[in-house]
JSON list of C-alpha atoms in Angstrom, two decimals:
[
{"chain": "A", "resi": 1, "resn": "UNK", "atom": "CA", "xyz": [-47.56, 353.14, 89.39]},
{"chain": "A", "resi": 2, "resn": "UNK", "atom": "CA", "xyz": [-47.63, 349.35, 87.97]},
{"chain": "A", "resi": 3, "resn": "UNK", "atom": "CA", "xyz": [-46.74, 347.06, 90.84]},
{"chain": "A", "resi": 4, "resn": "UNK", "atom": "CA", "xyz": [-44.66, 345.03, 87.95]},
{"chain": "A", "resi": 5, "resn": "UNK", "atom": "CA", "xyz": [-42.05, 347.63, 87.78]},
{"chain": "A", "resi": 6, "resn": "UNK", "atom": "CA", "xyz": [-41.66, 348.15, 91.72]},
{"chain": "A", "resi": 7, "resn": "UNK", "atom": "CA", "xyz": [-38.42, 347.01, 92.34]},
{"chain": "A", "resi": 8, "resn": "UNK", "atom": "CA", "xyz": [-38.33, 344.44, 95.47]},
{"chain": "A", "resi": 9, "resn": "UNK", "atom": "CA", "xyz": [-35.53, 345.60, 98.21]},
{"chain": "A", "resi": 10, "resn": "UNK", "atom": "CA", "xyz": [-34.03, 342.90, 100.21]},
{"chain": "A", "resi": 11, "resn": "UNK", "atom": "CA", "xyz": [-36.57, 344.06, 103.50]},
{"chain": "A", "resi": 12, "resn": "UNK", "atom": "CA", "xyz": [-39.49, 342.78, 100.98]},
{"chain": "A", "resi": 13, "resn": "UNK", "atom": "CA", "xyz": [-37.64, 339.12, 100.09]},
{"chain": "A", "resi": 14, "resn": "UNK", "atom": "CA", "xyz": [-36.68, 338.47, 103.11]},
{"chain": "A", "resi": 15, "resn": "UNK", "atom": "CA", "xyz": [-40.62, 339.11, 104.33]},
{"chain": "A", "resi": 16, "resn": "UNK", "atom": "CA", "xyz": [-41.39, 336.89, 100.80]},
{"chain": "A", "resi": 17, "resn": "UNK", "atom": "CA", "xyz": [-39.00, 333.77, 101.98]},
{"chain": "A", "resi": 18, "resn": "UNK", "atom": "CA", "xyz": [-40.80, 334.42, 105.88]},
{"chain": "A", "resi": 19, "resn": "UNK", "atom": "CA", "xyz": [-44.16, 334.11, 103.99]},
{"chain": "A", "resi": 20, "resn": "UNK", "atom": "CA", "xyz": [-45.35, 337.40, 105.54]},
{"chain": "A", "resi": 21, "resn": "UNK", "atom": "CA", "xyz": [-47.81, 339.45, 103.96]},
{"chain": "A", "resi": 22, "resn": "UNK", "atom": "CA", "xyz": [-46.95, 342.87, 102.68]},
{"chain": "A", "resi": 23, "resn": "UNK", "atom": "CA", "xyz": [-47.41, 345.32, 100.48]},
{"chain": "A", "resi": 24, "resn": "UNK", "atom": "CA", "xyz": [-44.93, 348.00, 98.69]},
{"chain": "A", "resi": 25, "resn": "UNK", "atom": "CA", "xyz": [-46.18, 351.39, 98.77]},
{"chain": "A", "resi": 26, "resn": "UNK", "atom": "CA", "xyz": [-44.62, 353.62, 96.54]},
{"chain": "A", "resi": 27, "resn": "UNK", "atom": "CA", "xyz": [-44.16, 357.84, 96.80]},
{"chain": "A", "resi": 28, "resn": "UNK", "atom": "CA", "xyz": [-42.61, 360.70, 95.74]},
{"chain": "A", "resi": 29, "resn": "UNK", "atom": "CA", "xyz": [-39.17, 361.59, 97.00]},
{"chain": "A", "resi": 30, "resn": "UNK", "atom": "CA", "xyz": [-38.55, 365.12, 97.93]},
{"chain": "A", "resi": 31, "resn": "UNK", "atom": "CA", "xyz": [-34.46, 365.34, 98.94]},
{"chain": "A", "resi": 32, "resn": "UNK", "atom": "CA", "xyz": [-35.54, 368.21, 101.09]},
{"chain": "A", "resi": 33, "resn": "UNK", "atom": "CA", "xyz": [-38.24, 366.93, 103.01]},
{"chain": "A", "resi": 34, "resn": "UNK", "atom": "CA", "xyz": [-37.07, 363.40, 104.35]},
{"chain": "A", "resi": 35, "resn": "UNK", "atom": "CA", "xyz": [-39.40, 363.57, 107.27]},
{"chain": "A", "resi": 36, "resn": "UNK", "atom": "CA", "xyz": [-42.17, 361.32, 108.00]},
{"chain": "A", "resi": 37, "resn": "UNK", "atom": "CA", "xyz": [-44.91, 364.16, 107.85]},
{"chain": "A", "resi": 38, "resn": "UNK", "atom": "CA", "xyz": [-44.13, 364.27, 104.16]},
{"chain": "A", "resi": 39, "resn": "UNK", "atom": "CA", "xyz": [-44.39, 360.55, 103.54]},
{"chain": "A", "resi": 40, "resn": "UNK", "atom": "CA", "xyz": [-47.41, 360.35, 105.30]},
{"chain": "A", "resi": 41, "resn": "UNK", "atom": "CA", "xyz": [-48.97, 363.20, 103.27]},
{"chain": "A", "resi": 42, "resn": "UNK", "atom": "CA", "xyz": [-47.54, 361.29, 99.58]},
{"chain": "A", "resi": 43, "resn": "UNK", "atom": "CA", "xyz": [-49.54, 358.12, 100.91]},
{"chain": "A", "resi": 44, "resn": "UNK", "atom": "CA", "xyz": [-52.26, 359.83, 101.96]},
{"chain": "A", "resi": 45, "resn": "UNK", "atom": "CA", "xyz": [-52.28, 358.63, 105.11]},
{"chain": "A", "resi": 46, "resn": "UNK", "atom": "CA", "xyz": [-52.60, 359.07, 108.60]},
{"chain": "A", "resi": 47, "resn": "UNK", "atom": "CA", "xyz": [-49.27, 360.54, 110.48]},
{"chain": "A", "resi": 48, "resn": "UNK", "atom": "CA", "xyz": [-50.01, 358.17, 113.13]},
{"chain": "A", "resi": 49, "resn": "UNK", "atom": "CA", "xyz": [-49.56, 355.01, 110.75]},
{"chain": "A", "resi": 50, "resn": "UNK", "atom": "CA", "xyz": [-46.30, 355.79, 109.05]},
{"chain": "A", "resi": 51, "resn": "UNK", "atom": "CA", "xyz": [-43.21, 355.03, 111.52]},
{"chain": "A", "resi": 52, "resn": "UNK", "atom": "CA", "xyz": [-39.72, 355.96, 111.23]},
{"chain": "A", "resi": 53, "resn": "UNK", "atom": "CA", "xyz": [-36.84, 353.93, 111.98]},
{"chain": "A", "resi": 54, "resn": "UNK", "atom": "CA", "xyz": [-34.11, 355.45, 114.33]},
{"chain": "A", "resi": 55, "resn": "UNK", "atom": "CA", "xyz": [-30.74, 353.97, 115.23]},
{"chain": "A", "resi": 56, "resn": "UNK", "atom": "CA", "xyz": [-29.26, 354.74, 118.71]},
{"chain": "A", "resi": 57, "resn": "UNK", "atom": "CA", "xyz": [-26.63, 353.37, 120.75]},
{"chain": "A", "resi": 58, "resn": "UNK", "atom": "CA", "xyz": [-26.46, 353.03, 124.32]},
{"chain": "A", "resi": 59, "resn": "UNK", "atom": "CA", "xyz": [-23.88, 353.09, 127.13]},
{"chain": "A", "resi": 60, "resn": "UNK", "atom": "CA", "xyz": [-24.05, 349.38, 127.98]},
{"chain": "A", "resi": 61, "resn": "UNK", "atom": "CA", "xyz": [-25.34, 347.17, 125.06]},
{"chain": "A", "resi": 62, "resn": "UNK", "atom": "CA", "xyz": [-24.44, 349.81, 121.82]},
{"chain": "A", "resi": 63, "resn": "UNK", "atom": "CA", "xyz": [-26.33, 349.67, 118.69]},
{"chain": "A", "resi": 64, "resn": "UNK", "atom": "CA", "xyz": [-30.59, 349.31, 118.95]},
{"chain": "A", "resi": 65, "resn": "UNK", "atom": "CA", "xyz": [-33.74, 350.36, 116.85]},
{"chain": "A", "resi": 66, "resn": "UNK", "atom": "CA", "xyz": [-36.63, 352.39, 117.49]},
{"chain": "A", "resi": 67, "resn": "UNK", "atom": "CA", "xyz": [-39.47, 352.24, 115.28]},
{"chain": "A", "resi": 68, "resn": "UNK", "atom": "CA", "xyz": [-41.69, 355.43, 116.21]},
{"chain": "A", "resi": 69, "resn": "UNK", "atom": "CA", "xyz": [-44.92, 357.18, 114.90]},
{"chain": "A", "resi": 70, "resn": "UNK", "atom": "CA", "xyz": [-43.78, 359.37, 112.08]},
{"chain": "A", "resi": 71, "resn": "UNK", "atom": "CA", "xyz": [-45.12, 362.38, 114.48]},
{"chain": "A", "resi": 72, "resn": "UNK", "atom": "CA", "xyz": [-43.16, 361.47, 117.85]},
{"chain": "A", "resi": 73, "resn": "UNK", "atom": "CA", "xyz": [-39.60, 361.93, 118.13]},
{"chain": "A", "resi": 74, "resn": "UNK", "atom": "CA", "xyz": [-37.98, 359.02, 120.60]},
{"chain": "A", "resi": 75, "resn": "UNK", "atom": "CA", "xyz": [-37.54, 360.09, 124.07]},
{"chain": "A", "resi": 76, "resn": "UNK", "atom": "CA", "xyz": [-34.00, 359.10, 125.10]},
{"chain": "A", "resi": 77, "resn": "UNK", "atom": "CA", "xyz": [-34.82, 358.36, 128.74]},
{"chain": "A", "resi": 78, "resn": "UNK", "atom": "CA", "xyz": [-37.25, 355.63, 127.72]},
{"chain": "A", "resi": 79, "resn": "UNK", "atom": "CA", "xyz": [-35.72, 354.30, 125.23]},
{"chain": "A", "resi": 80, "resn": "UNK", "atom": "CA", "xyz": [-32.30, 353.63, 127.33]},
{"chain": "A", "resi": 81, "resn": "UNK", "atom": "CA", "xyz": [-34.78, 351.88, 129.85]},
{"chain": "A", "resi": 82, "resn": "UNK", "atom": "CA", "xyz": [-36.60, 349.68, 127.47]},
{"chain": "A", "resi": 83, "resn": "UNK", "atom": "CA", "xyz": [-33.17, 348.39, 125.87]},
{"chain": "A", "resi": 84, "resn": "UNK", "atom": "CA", "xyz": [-31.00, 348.54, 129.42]},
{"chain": "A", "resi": 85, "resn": "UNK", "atom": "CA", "xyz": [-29.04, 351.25, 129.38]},
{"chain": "A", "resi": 86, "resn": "UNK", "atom": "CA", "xyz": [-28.36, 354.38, 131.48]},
{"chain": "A", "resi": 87, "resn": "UNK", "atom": "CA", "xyz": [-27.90, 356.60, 128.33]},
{"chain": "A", "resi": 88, "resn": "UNK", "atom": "CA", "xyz": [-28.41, 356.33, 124.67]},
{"chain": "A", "resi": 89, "resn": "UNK", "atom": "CA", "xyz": [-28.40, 358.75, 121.41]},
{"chain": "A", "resi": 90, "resn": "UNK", "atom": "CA", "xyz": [-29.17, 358.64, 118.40]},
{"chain": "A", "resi": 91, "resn": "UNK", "atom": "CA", "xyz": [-26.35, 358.13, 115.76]},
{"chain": "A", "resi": 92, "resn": "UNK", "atom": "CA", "xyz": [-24.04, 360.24, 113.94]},
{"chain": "A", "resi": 93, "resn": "UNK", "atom": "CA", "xyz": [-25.82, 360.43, 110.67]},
{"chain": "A", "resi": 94, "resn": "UNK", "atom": "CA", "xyz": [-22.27, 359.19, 108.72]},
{"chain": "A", "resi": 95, "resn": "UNK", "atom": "CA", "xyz": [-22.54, 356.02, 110.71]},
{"chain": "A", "resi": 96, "resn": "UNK", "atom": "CA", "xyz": [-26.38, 354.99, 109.47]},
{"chain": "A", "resi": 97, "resn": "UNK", "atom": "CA", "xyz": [-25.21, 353.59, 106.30]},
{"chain": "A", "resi": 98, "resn": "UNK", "atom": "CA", "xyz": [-22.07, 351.81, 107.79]},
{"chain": "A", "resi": 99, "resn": "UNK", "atom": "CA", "xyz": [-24.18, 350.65, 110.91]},
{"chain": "A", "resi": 100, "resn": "UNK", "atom": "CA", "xyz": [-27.12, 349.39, 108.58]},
{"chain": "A", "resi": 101, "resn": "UNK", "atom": "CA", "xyz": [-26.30, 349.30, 105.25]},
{"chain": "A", "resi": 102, "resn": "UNK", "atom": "CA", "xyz": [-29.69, 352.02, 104.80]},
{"chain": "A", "resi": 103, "resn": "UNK", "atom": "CA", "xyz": [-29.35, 355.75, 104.89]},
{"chain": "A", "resi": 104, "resn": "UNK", "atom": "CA", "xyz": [-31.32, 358.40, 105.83]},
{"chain": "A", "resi": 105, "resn": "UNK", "atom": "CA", "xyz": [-34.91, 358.44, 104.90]},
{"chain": "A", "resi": 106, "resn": "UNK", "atom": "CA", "xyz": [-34.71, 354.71, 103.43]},
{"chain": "A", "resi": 107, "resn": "UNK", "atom": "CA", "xyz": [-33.78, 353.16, 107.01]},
{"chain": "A", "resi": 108, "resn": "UNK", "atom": "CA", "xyz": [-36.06, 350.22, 107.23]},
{"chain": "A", "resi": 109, "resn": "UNK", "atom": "CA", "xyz": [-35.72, 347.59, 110.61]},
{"chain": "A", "resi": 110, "resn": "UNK", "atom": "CA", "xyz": [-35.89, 344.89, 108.43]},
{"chain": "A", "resi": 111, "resn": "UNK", "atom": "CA", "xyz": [-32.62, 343.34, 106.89]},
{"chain": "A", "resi": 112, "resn": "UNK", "atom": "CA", "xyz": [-29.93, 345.27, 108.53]},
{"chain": "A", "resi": 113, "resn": "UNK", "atom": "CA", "xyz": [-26.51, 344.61, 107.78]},
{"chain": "A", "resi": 114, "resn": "UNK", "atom": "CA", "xyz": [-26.70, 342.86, 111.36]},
{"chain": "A", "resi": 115, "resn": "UNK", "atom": "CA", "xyz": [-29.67, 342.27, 113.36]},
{"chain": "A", "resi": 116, "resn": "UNK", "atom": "CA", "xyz": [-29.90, 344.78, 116.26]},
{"chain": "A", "resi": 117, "resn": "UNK", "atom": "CA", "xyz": [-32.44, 344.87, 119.21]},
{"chain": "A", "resi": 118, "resn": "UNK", "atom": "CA", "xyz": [-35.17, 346.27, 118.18]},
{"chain": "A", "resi": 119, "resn": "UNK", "atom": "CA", "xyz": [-38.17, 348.13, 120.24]},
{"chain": "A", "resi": 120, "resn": "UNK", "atom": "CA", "xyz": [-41.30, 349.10, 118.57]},
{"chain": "A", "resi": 121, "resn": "UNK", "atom": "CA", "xyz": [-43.53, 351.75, 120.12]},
{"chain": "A", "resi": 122, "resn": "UNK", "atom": "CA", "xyz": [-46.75, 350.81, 122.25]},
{"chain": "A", "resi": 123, "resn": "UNK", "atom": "CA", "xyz": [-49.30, 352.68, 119.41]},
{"chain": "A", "resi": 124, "resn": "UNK", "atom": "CA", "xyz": [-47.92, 350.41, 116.28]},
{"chain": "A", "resi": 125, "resn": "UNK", "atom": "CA", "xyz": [-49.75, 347.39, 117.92]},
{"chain": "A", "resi": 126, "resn": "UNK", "atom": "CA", "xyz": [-53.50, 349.46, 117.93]},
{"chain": "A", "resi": 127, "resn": "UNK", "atom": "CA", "xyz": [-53.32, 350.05, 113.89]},
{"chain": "A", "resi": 128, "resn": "UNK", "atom": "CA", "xyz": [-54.36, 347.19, 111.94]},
{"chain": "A", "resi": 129, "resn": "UNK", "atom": "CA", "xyz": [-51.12, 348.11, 109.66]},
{"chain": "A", "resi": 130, "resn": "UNK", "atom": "CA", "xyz": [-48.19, 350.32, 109.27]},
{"chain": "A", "resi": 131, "resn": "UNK", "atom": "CA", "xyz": [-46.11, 351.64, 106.98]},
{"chain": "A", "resi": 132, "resn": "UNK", "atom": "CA", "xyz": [-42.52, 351.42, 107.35]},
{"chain": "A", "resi": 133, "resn": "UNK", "atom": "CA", "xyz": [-39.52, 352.19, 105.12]},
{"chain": "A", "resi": 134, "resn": "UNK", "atom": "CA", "xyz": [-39.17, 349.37, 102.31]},
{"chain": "A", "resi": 135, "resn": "UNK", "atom": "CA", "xyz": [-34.91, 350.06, 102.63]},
{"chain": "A", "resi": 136, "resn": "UNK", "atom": "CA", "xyz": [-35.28, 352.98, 100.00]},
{"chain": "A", "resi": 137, "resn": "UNK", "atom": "CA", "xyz": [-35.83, 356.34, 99.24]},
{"chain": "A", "resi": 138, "resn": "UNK", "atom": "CA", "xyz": [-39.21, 356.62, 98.11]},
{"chain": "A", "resi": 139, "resn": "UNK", "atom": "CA", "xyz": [-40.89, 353.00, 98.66]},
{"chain": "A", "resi": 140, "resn": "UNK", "atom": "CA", "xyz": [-42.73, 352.12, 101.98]},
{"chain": "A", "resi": 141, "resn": "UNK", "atom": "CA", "xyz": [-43.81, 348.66, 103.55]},
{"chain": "A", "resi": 142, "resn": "UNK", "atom": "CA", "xyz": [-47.40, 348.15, 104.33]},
{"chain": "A", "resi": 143, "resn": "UNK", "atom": "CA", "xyz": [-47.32, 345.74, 107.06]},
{"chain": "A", "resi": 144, "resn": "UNK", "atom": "CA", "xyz": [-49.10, 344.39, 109.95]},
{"chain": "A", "resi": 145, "resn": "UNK", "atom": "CA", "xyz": [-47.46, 345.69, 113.09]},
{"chain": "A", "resi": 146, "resn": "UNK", "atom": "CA", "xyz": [-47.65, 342.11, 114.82]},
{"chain": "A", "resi": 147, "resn": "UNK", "atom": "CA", "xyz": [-46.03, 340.71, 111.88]},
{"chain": "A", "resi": 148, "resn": "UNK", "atom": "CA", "xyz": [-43.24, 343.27, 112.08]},
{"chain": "A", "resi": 149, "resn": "UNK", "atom": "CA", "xyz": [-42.88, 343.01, 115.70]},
{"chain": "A", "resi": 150, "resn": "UNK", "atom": "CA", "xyz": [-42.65, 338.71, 115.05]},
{"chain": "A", "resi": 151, "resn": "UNK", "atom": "CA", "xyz": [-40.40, 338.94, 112.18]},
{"chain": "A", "resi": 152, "resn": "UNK", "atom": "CA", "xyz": [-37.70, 341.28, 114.18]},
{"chain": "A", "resi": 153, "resn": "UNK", "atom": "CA", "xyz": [-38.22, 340.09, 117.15]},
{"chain": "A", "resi": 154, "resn": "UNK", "atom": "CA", "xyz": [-39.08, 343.40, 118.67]},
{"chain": "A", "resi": 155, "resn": "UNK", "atom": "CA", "xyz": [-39.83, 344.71, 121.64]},
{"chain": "A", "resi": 156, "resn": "UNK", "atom": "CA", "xyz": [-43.22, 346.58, 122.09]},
{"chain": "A", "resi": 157, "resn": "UNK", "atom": "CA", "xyz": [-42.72, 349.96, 124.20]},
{"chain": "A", "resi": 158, "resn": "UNK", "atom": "CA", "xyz": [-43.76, 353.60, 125.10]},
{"chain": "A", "resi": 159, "resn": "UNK", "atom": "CA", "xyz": [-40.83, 355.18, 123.14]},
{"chain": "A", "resi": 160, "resn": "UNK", "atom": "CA", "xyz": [-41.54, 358.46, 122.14]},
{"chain": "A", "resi": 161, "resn": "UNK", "atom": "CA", "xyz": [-43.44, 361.68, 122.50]},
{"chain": "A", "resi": 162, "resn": "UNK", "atom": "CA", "xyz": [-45.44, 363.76, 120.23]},
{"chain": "A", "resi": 163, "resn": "UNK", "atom": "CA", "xyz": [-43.11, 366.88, 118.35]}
]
């Protein structure tokens, strides 16, 4: 695909106007299989360098991000510890786009409708880049986890385990 007729999503200018290096990925969307495994597979890429962005909320401090390996699903436990709370869950699937302005499968940590805590797992930091969602279906953000976890102000953690 020509790079000229990638359309930039607001995650990508607001990483232009931070000066942050990046590059948009594109891939083909398959409605049916959302899941990271499949993304990973339409890059070509490793499993272990394509995250997914989750949105839970907690008992004490309510909404928060986790940005886990596209083969780990969060563990709950940790991730209420890392962002100080007793409990948290992940979100109602009707409140993602309300919550973020993203929905499902285009959920990117960067440019939320409000900025949230954010918590990045431990493994993002050994991979000289990542891929994250751009904010759409079907375009990803190459990006250098340290930059991510700058720009966002993240977190680094153990958040997850492997599926």
């Amino acid at each position: 695909m020509n790079r000229a007729k990638i359309e930039k999503t607001n995650a990508a200018r607001l990483l232009d106007r931070a000066a942050i290096a990046y590059e948009l990925v594109p891939y083909a969307v398959d409605e049916e299989h959302l899941a990271a495994t499949h993304v990973a597979a339409q890059l070509g890429e490793p499993i272990e360098c394509v995250f997914k962005t989750l949105v839970l909320r907690g008992d004490r401090t309510g909404l928060f991000v986790c940005v886990v390996p596209g083969d780990h699903e969060v563990d709950l436990k940790a991730a209420a510890r890392v962002s100080g709370n007793k409990k948290a869950d992940l979100i109602p699937m009707k409140e993602l786009l309300p919550a973020t302005g993203y929905i499902r499968g285009g959920c990117s940590p960067i440019g939320m409708k409000k900025a949230l805590p954010t918590f990045v797992h431990a493994t993002a930091v050994e991979h000289p880049f990542i891929y994250i969602s751009a904010g759409v279906r079907g375009l990803q953000l190459k990006i250098a986890p340290q930059d991510l976890v700058r720009f966002v102000r993240a977190s680094v953690a153990d958040l997850s385990r492997p599926m």
